[in-house]
mmCIF file of C-alpha atoms in Angstrom:
data_model
loop_
_atom_site.group_PDB
_atom_site.id
_atom_site.type_symbol
_atom_site.label_atom_id
_atom_site.label_comp_id
_atom_site.label_asym_id
_atom_site.label_seq_id
_atom_site.Cartn_x
_atom_site.Cartn_y
_atom_site.Cartn_z
ATOM 1 C CA MET S 1 71.914 20.981 50.937
ATOM 2 C CA GLY S 2 72.881 18.632 53.806
ATOM 3 C CA LEU S 3 76.394 17.867 52.247
ATOM 4 C CA ILE S 4 77.162 21.689 51.786
ATOM 5 C CA GLN S 5 75.933 22.277 55.255
ATOM 6 C CA SER S 6 78.135 19.567 56.764
ATOM 7 C CA ILE S 7 81.268 21.188 54.683
ATOM 8 C CA PHE S 8 80.458 24.441 56.056
ATOM 9 C CA GLY S 9 79.966 23.303 59.394
ATOM 10 C CA LEU S 10 83.334 21.460 59.350
ATOM 11 C CA ALA S 11 85.100 24.706 58.208
ATOM 12 C CA PHE S 12 83.160 27.332 60.175
ATOM 13 C CA GLY S 13 80.599 25.580 62.458
ATOM 14 C CA ASN S 14 80.389 24.506 66.101
ATOM 15 C CA GLY S 15 81.393 27.942 67.263
ATOM 16 C CA GLN S 16 84.793 27.390 65.883
ATOM 17 C CA ASN S 17 86.304 28.908 62.873
ATOM 18 C CA LEU S 18 88.786 26.576 61.221
ATOM 19 C CA VAL S 19 90.072 28.877 58.675
ATOM 20 C CA ARG S 20 90.695 31.621 61.249
ATOM 21 C CA GLU S 21 92.455 29.299 63.566
ATOM 22 C CA THR S 22 94.527 27.864 60.869
ATOM 23 C CA VAL S 23 95.633 31.270 59.833
ATOM 24 C CA GLU S 24 96.376 32.394 63.366
ATOM 25 C CA VAL S 25 99.045 29.844 63.517
ATOM 26 C CA PHE S 26 100.917 31.634 60.785
ATOM 27 C CA ARG S 27 99.731 35.123 61.330
ATOM 28 C CA GLU S 28 98.944 36.850 64.706
ATOM 29 C CA ASN S 29 95.211 37.902 65.263
ATOM 30 C CA ALA S 30 95.634 41.802 64.897
ATOM 31 C CA GLU S 31 92.478 42.503 67.086
ATOM 32 C CA ALA S 32 93.984 40.092 69.934
ATOM 33 C CA GLY S 33 97.554 41.783 69.553
ATOM 34 C CA ALA S 34 95.980 45.182 69.702
ATOM 35 C CA ALA S 35 94.242 44.175 72.884
ATOM 36 C CA ARG S 36 97.393 42.601 74.342
ATOM 37 C CA ALA S 37 99.311 45.833 73.537
ATOM 38 C CA SER S 38 96.536 47.863 74.989
ATOM 39 C CA GLU S 39 96.667 45.804 78.214
ATOM 40 C CA VAL S 40 100.506 46.326 78.447
ATOM 41 C CA GLN S 41 100.059 50.089 78.047
ATOM 42 C CA VAL S 42 97.429 50.193 80.902
ATOM 43 C CA GLN S 43 99.447 48.262 83.216
ATOM 44 C CA ALA S 44 102.469 50.232 82.412
ATOM 45 C CA MET S 45 100.497 53.538 83.193
ATOM 46 C CA GLU S 46 99.111 51.880 86.386
ATOM 47 C CA GLN S 47 102.490 51.008 87.669
ATOM 48 C CA LEU S 48 103.613 54.533 86.982
ATOM 49 C CA GLY S 49 100.723 56.172 88.620
ATOM 50 C CA ALA S 50 101.228 54.011 91.642
ATOM 51 C CA GLU S 51 104.816 55.277 91.754
ATOM 52 C CA PHE S 52 103.624 58.568 92.161
ATOM 53 C CA ALA S 53 100.620 58.107 94.057
ATOM 54 C CA ALA S 54 101.993 58.441 97.497
ATOM 55 C CA PRO S 55 103.612 61.666 98.244
ATOM 56 C CA ARG S 56 107.260 61.650 98.949
ATOM 57 C CA GLN S 57 107.336 63.016 102.458
ATOM 58 C CA SER S 58 110.824 62.273 103.544
ATOM 59 C CA GLY S 59 113.674 65.095 103.173
ATOM 60 C CA PHE S 60 115.935 62.280 101.696
ATOM 61 C CA ASP S 61 113.551 61.861 98.707
ATOM 62 C CA ARG S 62 113.217 65.447 98.168
ATOM 63 C CA PHE S 63 117.062 65.778 98.283
ATOM 64 C CA VAL S 64 117.724 62.932 95.932
ATOM 65 C CA ASP S 65 115.130 64.480 93.370
ATOM 66 C CA GLY S 66 117.048 67.700 93.573
ATOM 67 C CA LEU S 67 120.236 65.993 92.950
ATOM 68 C CA ASN S 68 118.858 64.439 89.900
ATOM 69 C CA ARG S 69 117.840 67.751 88.583
ATOM 70 C CA LEU S 70 121.250 69.363 88.978
ATOM 71 C CA PRO S 71 123.646 67.793 86.429
ATOM 72 C CA ARG S 72 122.364 69.302 83.182
ATOM 73 C CA PRO S 73 122.420 73.027 84.585
ATOM 74 C CA ALA S 74 125.519 72.436 86.505
ATOM 75 C CA MET S 75 127.303 71.392 83.355
ATOM 76 C CA ALA S 76 125.853 74.223 81.333
ATOM 77 C CA LEU S 77 126.449 76.830 83.858
ATOM 78 C CA GLY S 78 129.973 75.345 84.170
ATOM 79 C CA ILE S 79 130.894 75.644 80.502
ATOM 80 C CA LEU S 80 129.681 79.147 80.523
ATOM 81 C CA GLY S 81 131.728 79.899 83.648
ATOM 82 C CA LEU S 82 134.959 78.525 81.731
ATOM 83 C CA PHE S 83 134.315 81.099 79.017
ATOM 84 C CA VAL S 84 134.063 83.803 81.500
ATOM 85 C CA ALA S 85 137.222 82.521 83.371
ATOM 86 C CA ALA S 86 139.067 82.362 80.072
ATOM 87 C CA MET S 87 138.365 86.050 79.290
ATOM 88 C CA ALA S 88 138.730 87.523 82.755
ATOM 89 C CA ASP S 89 142.048 85.749 83.767
ATOM 90 C CA PRO S 90 143.553 83.834 80.800
ATOM 91 C CA VAL S 91 146.720 82.941 82.736
ATOM 92 C CA TRP S 92 144.451 81.191 85.427
ATOM 93 C CA PHE S 93 142.425 79.344 82.685
ATOM 94 C CA ALA S 94 145.611 78.072 80.737
ATOM 95 C CA ALA S 95 146.947 76.449 84.129
ATOM 96 C CA ARG S 96 143.718 74.800 84.456
ATOM 97 C CA MET S 97 143.711 73.644 80.893
ATOM 98 C CA GLN S 98 147.156 72.247 81.291
ATOM 99 C CA GLY S 99 145.978 70.357 84.355
ATOM 100 C CA LEU S 100 143.297 68.860 81.974
ATOM 101 C CA ALA S 101 145.837 67.952 79.481
ATOM 102 C CA LEU S 102 147.638 65.658 81.940
ATOM 103 C CA THR S 103 144.278 63.740 82.672
ATOM 104 C CA PRO S 104 144.687 60.219 81.270
ATOM 105 C CA GLU S 105 142.693 59.030 78.138
ATOM 106 C CA PRO S 106 140.809 56.173 79.945
ATOM 107 C CA LEU S 107 139.502 58.856 82.394
ATOM 108 C CA TRP S 108 138.219 60.766 79.420
ATOM 109 C CA TRP S 109 136.523 57.725 78.158
ATOM 110 C CA LEU S 110 134.856 56.981 81.335
ATOM 111 C CA LEU S 111 133.682 60.605 81.579
ATOM 112 C CA GLY S 112 132.344 60.277 78.010
ATOM 113 C CA VAL S 113 130.542 56.809 78.996
ATOM 114 C CA ILE S 114 128.911 58.601 81.834
ATOM 115 C CA VAL S 115 127.752 61.696 79.984
ATOM 116 C CA SER S 116 126.498 59.614 77.072
ATOM 117 C CA PHE S 117 124.401 57.548 79.480
ATOM 118 C CA TYR S 118 123.007 60.564 81.284
ATOM 119 C CA PHE S 119 122.196 62.343 78.005
ATOM 120 C CA GLY S 120 121.756 59.630 75.515
ATOM 121 C CA ALA S 121 118.270 58.758 76.202
ATOM 122 C CA ARG S 122 117.087 62.338 76.014
ATOM 123 C CA HIS S 123 119.122 62.757 72.763
ATOM 124 C CA GLN S 124 117.435 59.598 71.142
ATOM 125 C CA ILE S 125 113.985 60.854 72.043
ATOM 126 C CA LYS S 126 114.663 64.312 70.703
ATOM 127 C CA THR S 127 116.377 62.592 67.433
ATOM 128 C CA GLN S 128 113.239 60.364 67.025
ATOM 129 C CA ASN S 129 110.793 63.233 67.619
ATOM 130 C CA PHE S 130 112.919 65.218 64.792
ATOM 131 C CA GLN S 131 112.764 62.463 62.522
ATOM 132 C CA ARG S 132 109.004 62.369 62.846
ATOM 133 C CA GLU S 133 108.643 65.975 62.335
ATOM 134 C CA ILE S 134 110.755 65.808 59.088
ATOM 135 C CA ALA S 135 108.672 62.731 57.922
ATOM 136 C CA ALA S 136 105.376 64.787 58.484
ATOM 137 C CA THR S 137 107.022 67.837 56.599
ATOM 138 C CA VAL S 138 107.869 65.646 53.622
ATOM 139 C CA ALA S 139 104.290 64.098 53.637
ATOM 140 C CA ARG S 140 102.909 67.686 53.087
ATOM 141 C CA ALA S 141 105.421 68.578 50.174
ATOM 142 C CA PRO S 142 103.170 67.480 47.319
ATOM 143 C CA ALA S 143 100.326 69.430 48.659
ATOM 144 C CA VAL S 144 102.422 72.429 49.036
ATOM 145 C CA VAL S 145 103.897 72.106 45.705
ATOM 146 C CA GLU S 146 100.385 72.101 44.349
ATOM 147 C CA ASN S 147 99.327 74.993 46.212
ATOM 148 C CA ILE S 148 102.417 76.874 44.882
ATOM 149 C CA LYS S 149 101.273 76.022 41.276
ATOM 150 C CA ALA S 150 97.781 77.094 41.941
ATOM 151 C CA LEU S 151 99.076 80.359 43.377
ATOM 152 C CA ARG S 152 101.583 81.047 40.436
ATOM 153 C CA ALA S 153 98.531 80.476 38.212
ATOM 154 C CA LEU S 154 96.695 83.316 39.571
ATOM 155 C CA ARG S 155 99.431 85.863 39.345
ATOM 156 C CA ALA S 156 98.634 88.749 36.836
ATOM 157 C CA ASP S 157 101.731 88.262 34.734
ATOM 158 C CA SER S 158 101.259 84.379 34.249
ATOM 159 C CA PRO S 159 100.050 83.671 30.905
ATOM 160 C CA GLY S 160 96.220 83.215 30.411
ATOM 161 C CA ALA S 161 95.437 84.574 33.982
ATOM 162 C CA ALA S 162 92.884 86.980 32.772
ATOM 163 C CA ASP S 163 91.444 84.590 30.170
ATOM 164 C CA PRO S 164 87.681 84.581 30.463
ATOM 165 C CA GLY S 165 87.447 81.423 28.592
ATOM 166 C CA PRO S 166 84.442 80.500 26.242
ATOM 167 C CA ASP S 167 81.842 82.651 28.293
ATOM 168 C CA ALA S 168 81.215 85.808 25.813
ATOM 169 C CA ARG S 169 79.387 87.879 28.745
ATOM 170 C CA VAL S 170 82.591 87.384 30.926
ATOM 171 C CA ALA S 171 84.765 88.411 27.936
ATOM 172 C CA LEU S 172 82.505 91.488 27.129
ATOM 173 C CA ALA S 173 82.603 92.324 30.728
ATOM 174 C CA ALA S 174 86.381 92.120 31.060
ATOM 175 C CA VAL S 175 86.911 94.813 28.141
ATOM 176 C CA SER S 176 83.770 97.068 28.769
ATOM 177 C CA PRO S 177 84.665 99.745 31.517
ATOM 178 C CA GLU S 178 82.562 100.221 34.436
ATOM 179 C CA ALA S 179 81.081 103.472 35.759
ATOM 180 C CA ASN S 180 83.518 105.174 38.191
ATOM 181 C CA PRO S 181 81.573 108.164 39.855
ATOM 182 C CA ALA S 182 84.876 109.476 41.386
ATOM 183 C CA LEU S 183 86.839 109.490 38.062
ATOM 184 C CA GLU S 184 83.843 111.367 36.518
ATOM 185 C CA ASP S 185 83.956 113.922 39.220
ATOM 186 C CA TRP S 186 87.632 114.272 38.654
ATOM 187 C CA LYS S 187 87.220 114.789 35.068
ATOM 188 C CA ALA S 188 84.432 117.227 35.491
ATOM 189 C CA LEU S 189 86.820 119.419 38.010
ATOM 190 C CA ARG S 190 89.556 119.322 35.337
ATOM 191 C CA ARG S 191 87.358 120.637 32.656
ATOM 192 C CA ALA S 192 86.207 123.440 34.801
#
């Protein structure tokens, strides 16, 4: 018993776990990794909360916040305005478009980069959310297919839908008519 206890004591004893420590050299401890990830998340949330804890009191801060919210609506309304201008005064619109045609190509590239950086992060978030929704929908597909099969089996025109199975009482109840007082009253009125 002493030899086995010594072997187990060597592998697992003295408050240390030799097997766990050896495995952790090659693979991260999932519990410790989750604790570290949780700590990172908590610190990020605390930092974000600290940023918005003190109210912005200066007029400059409010002005910059307003400027940050302007580009998307300004671009959308500007495009709609171009459509209205094209319909209202086609000659004026054509003259402006000819001016744009003279814009050098590197300037268009620069505009594309600026717009991409501005809208890129939002587009990526929307794309990832869309992919997540698609994956969830695809994951539900087998259950939907099974539900459709079950519903089709319940249709009156599907073969065997009214089959009572081996139960003789159900089979007799399915073919024997029930009493229908309204039908009996109607038949009595017709005979009279």
